């Protein structure tokens, strides 16, 4: 039972710790609470908005390699690539959609690829389930009943974000 093991270590890049230069929190705040599926992710608080770096960092070597790869790395640029609404496939007990922002960041992708270097494909996929992506942030998890309104919201705000 995964609930009894405690949290699985992972690493991430916080996005709104020092302001909101990309307007992520501002956009998140515009999503009506009535649409949000609070039992499947809800709407992350400002300080929890992040881009995942690596999942399932269960071994001490994972942390050592993270320090080696990222310790002296300078800032990387994140550009908004796409404002999206998509089905959350990992949630199996309900139909839930995510309003999110995909990023373009060759610098972040390069750091992830360095961290994944030397692992076989299944290990890489376990730590980075989106190998062709530079990263994304989930702004809100939406109930299926609000899909049409959420789609209209994303379409109406796309030009603001992209």
CSV table of N, CA and C in Angstrom, one decimal, residues 15 24 27-28 31 42 44 49-50 80-88 97-103 135-142 150 153-155 157-158 161-162:
chain,number,residue,atom,x,y,z
A,15,UNK,N,8.1,28.1,-8.8
A,15,UNK,CA,7.9,29.1,-9.9
A,15,UNK,C,7.5,30.4,-9.4
A,24,UNK,N,1.6,33.2,-13.8
A,24,UNK,CA,1.0,31.9,-13.5
A,24,UNK,C,0.0,31.9,-12.3
A,27,UNK,N,-3.1,33.8,-13.3
A,27,UNK,CA,-4.1,33.0,-14.1
A,27,UNK,C,-4.8,32.0,-13.3
A,28,UNK,N,-4.1,31.3,-12.4
A,28,UNK,CA,-4.6,30.3,-11.5
A,28,UNK,C,-5.8,30.9,-10.7
A,31,UNK,N,-9.3,31.0,-12.2
A,31,UNK,CA,-10.1,29.7,-12.4
A,31,UNK,C,-11.2,29.6,-11.3
A,42,UNK,N,-7.0,19.6,-6.8
A,42,UNK,CA,-7.5,20.9,-6.5
A,42,UNK,C,-6.8,22.0,-7.3
A,44,UNK,N,-3.4,24.2,-6.7
A,44,UNK,CA,-2.2,24.4,-5.8
A,44,UNK,C,-2.0,25.8,-5.3
A,49,UNK,N,3.3,26.0,-6.7
A,49,UNK,CA,3.4,26.0,-8.2
A,49,UNK,C,4.8,25.7,-8.5
A,50,UNK,N,5.0,24.7,-9.4
A,50,UNK,CA,6.4,24.2,-9.6
A,50,UNK,C,6.5,23.4,-11.0
A,80,UNK,N,6.8,30.4,-21.8
A,80,UNK,CA,5.5,29.7,-22.0
A,80,UNK,C,5.4,29.2,-23.4
A,81,UNK,N,5.2,27.9,-23.6
A,81,UNK,CA,5.0,27.3,-24.9
A,81,UNK,C,3.6,27.2,-25.2
A,82,UNK,N,2.8,26.7,-24.2
A,82,UNK,CA,1.4,26.4,-24.5
A,82,UNK,C,0.5,26.6,-23.2
A,83,UNK,N,-0.6,27.2,-23.3
A,83,UNK,CA,-1.6,27.2,-22.2
A,83,UNK,C,-2.6,26.1,-22.6
A,84,UNK,N,-2.8,25.1,-21.8
A,84,UNK,CA,-3.6,23.9,-22.2
A,84,UNK,C,-4.6,23.5,-21.2
A,85,UNK,N,-5.5,22.6,-21.7
A,85,UNK,CA,-6.5,21.9,-20.9
A,85,UNK,C,-6.4,20.4,-21.4
A,86,UNK,N,-6.1,19.5,-20.5
A,86,UNK,CA,-5.9,18.1,-20.9
A,86,UNK,C,-6.4,17.2,-19.9
A,87,UNK,N,-6.8,16.0,-20.3
A,87,UNK,CA,-7.2,14.9,-19.5
A,87,UNK,C,-6.0,14.4,-18.7
A,88,UNK,N,-6.3,14.2,-17.3
A,88,UNK,CA,-5.2,13.7,-16.5
A,88,UNK,C,-5.3,12.2,-16.5
A,97,UNK,N,-9.6,17.0,-15.5
A,97,UNK,CA,-8.8,17.7,-16.5
A,97,UNK,C,-7.9,18.7,-15.8
A,98,UNK,N,-6.8,19.0,-16.5
A,98,UNK,CA,-5.8,19.9,-15.9
A,98,UNK,C,-5.7,21.2,-16.8
A,99,UNK,N,-5.8,22.3,-16.1
A,99,UNK,CA,-5.5,23.6,-16.8
A,99,UNK,C,-4.0,23.8,-16.4
A,100,UNK,N,-3.2,23.9,-17.4
A,100,UNK,CA,-1.8,24.1,-17.1
A,100,UNK,C,-1.0,24.9,-18.2
A,101,UNK,N,0.3,25.0,-17.9
A,101,UNK,CA,1.1,25.7,-18.8
A,101,UNK,C,2.4,24.9,-19.1
A,102,UNK,N,2.6,24.6,-20.4
A,102,UNK,CA,3.8,23.9,-20.9
A,102,UNK,C,4.9,24.9,-21.1
A,103,UNK,N,6.1,24.6,-20.8
A,103,UNK,CA,7.2,25.5,-21.0
A,103,UNK,C,8.2,25.0,-22.1
A,135,UNK,N,9.0,20.7,-19.5
A,135,UNK,CA,8.3,20.9,-18.2
A,135,UNK,C,7.0,21.6,-18.3
A,136,UNK,N,6.2,21.5,-17.3
A,136,UNK,CA,4.9,22.1,-17.2
A,136,UNK,C,4.5,22.4,-15.8
A,137,UNK,N,3.5,23.3,-15.6
A,137,UNK,CA,2.9,23.5,-14.3
A,137,UNK,C,1.4,23.3,-14.4
A,138,UNK,N,0.9,22.6,-13.4
A,138,UNK,CA,-0.5,22.4,-13.3
A,138,UNK,C,-1.1,23.5,-12.4
A,139,UNK,N,-2.0,24.3,-13.0
A,139,UNK,CA,-2.6,25.4,-12.3
A,139,UNK,C,-3.9,25.0,-11.6
A,140,UNK,N,-4.7,24.1,-12.1
A,140,UNK,CA,-5.9,23.6,-11.5
A,140,UNK,C,-6.3,22.3,-12.1
A,141,UNK,N,-7.0,21.5,-11.2
A,141,UNK,CA,-7.6,20.2,-11.7
A,141,UNK,C,-9.1,20.4,-11.7
A,142,UNK,N,-9.7,20.1,-12.9
A,142,UNK,CA,-11.0,20.5,-13.2
A,142,UNK,C,-11.9,19.3,-13.3
A,150,UNK,N,-14.2,25.3,-18.9
A,150,UNK,CA,-12.7,25.3,-18.8
A,150,UNK,C,-12.1,25.5,-20.2
A,153,UNK,N,-12.5,29.0,-21.2
A,153,UNK,CA,-11.6,29.8,-20.4
A,153,UNK,C,-10.2,29.7,-21.0
A,154,UNK,N,-9.7,28.5,-21.3
A,154,UNK,CA,-8.3,28.4,-21.8
A,154,UNK,C,-8.2,29.0,-23.2
A,155,UNK,N,-9.2,28.8,-24.0
A,155,UNK,CA,-9.2,29.4,-25.4
A,155,UNK,C,-9.2,31.0,-25.2
A,157,UNK,N,-8.1,32.8,-22.8
A,157,UNK,CA,-6.9,33.4,-22.1
A,157,UNK,C,-5.6,32.9,-22.8
A,158,UNK,N,-5.7,32.1,-23.8
A,158,UNK,CA,-4.5,31.6,-24.5
A,158,UNK,C,-3.5,32.8,-24.9
A,161,UNK,N,-1.4,34.2,-22.1
A,161,UNK,CA,-0.3,33.3,-21.6
A,161,UNK,C,0.8,33.0,-22.6
A,162,UNK,N,0.4,32.8,-23.9
A,162,UNK,CA,1.4,32.4,-24.8
A,162,UNK,C,2.2,33.5,-25.5
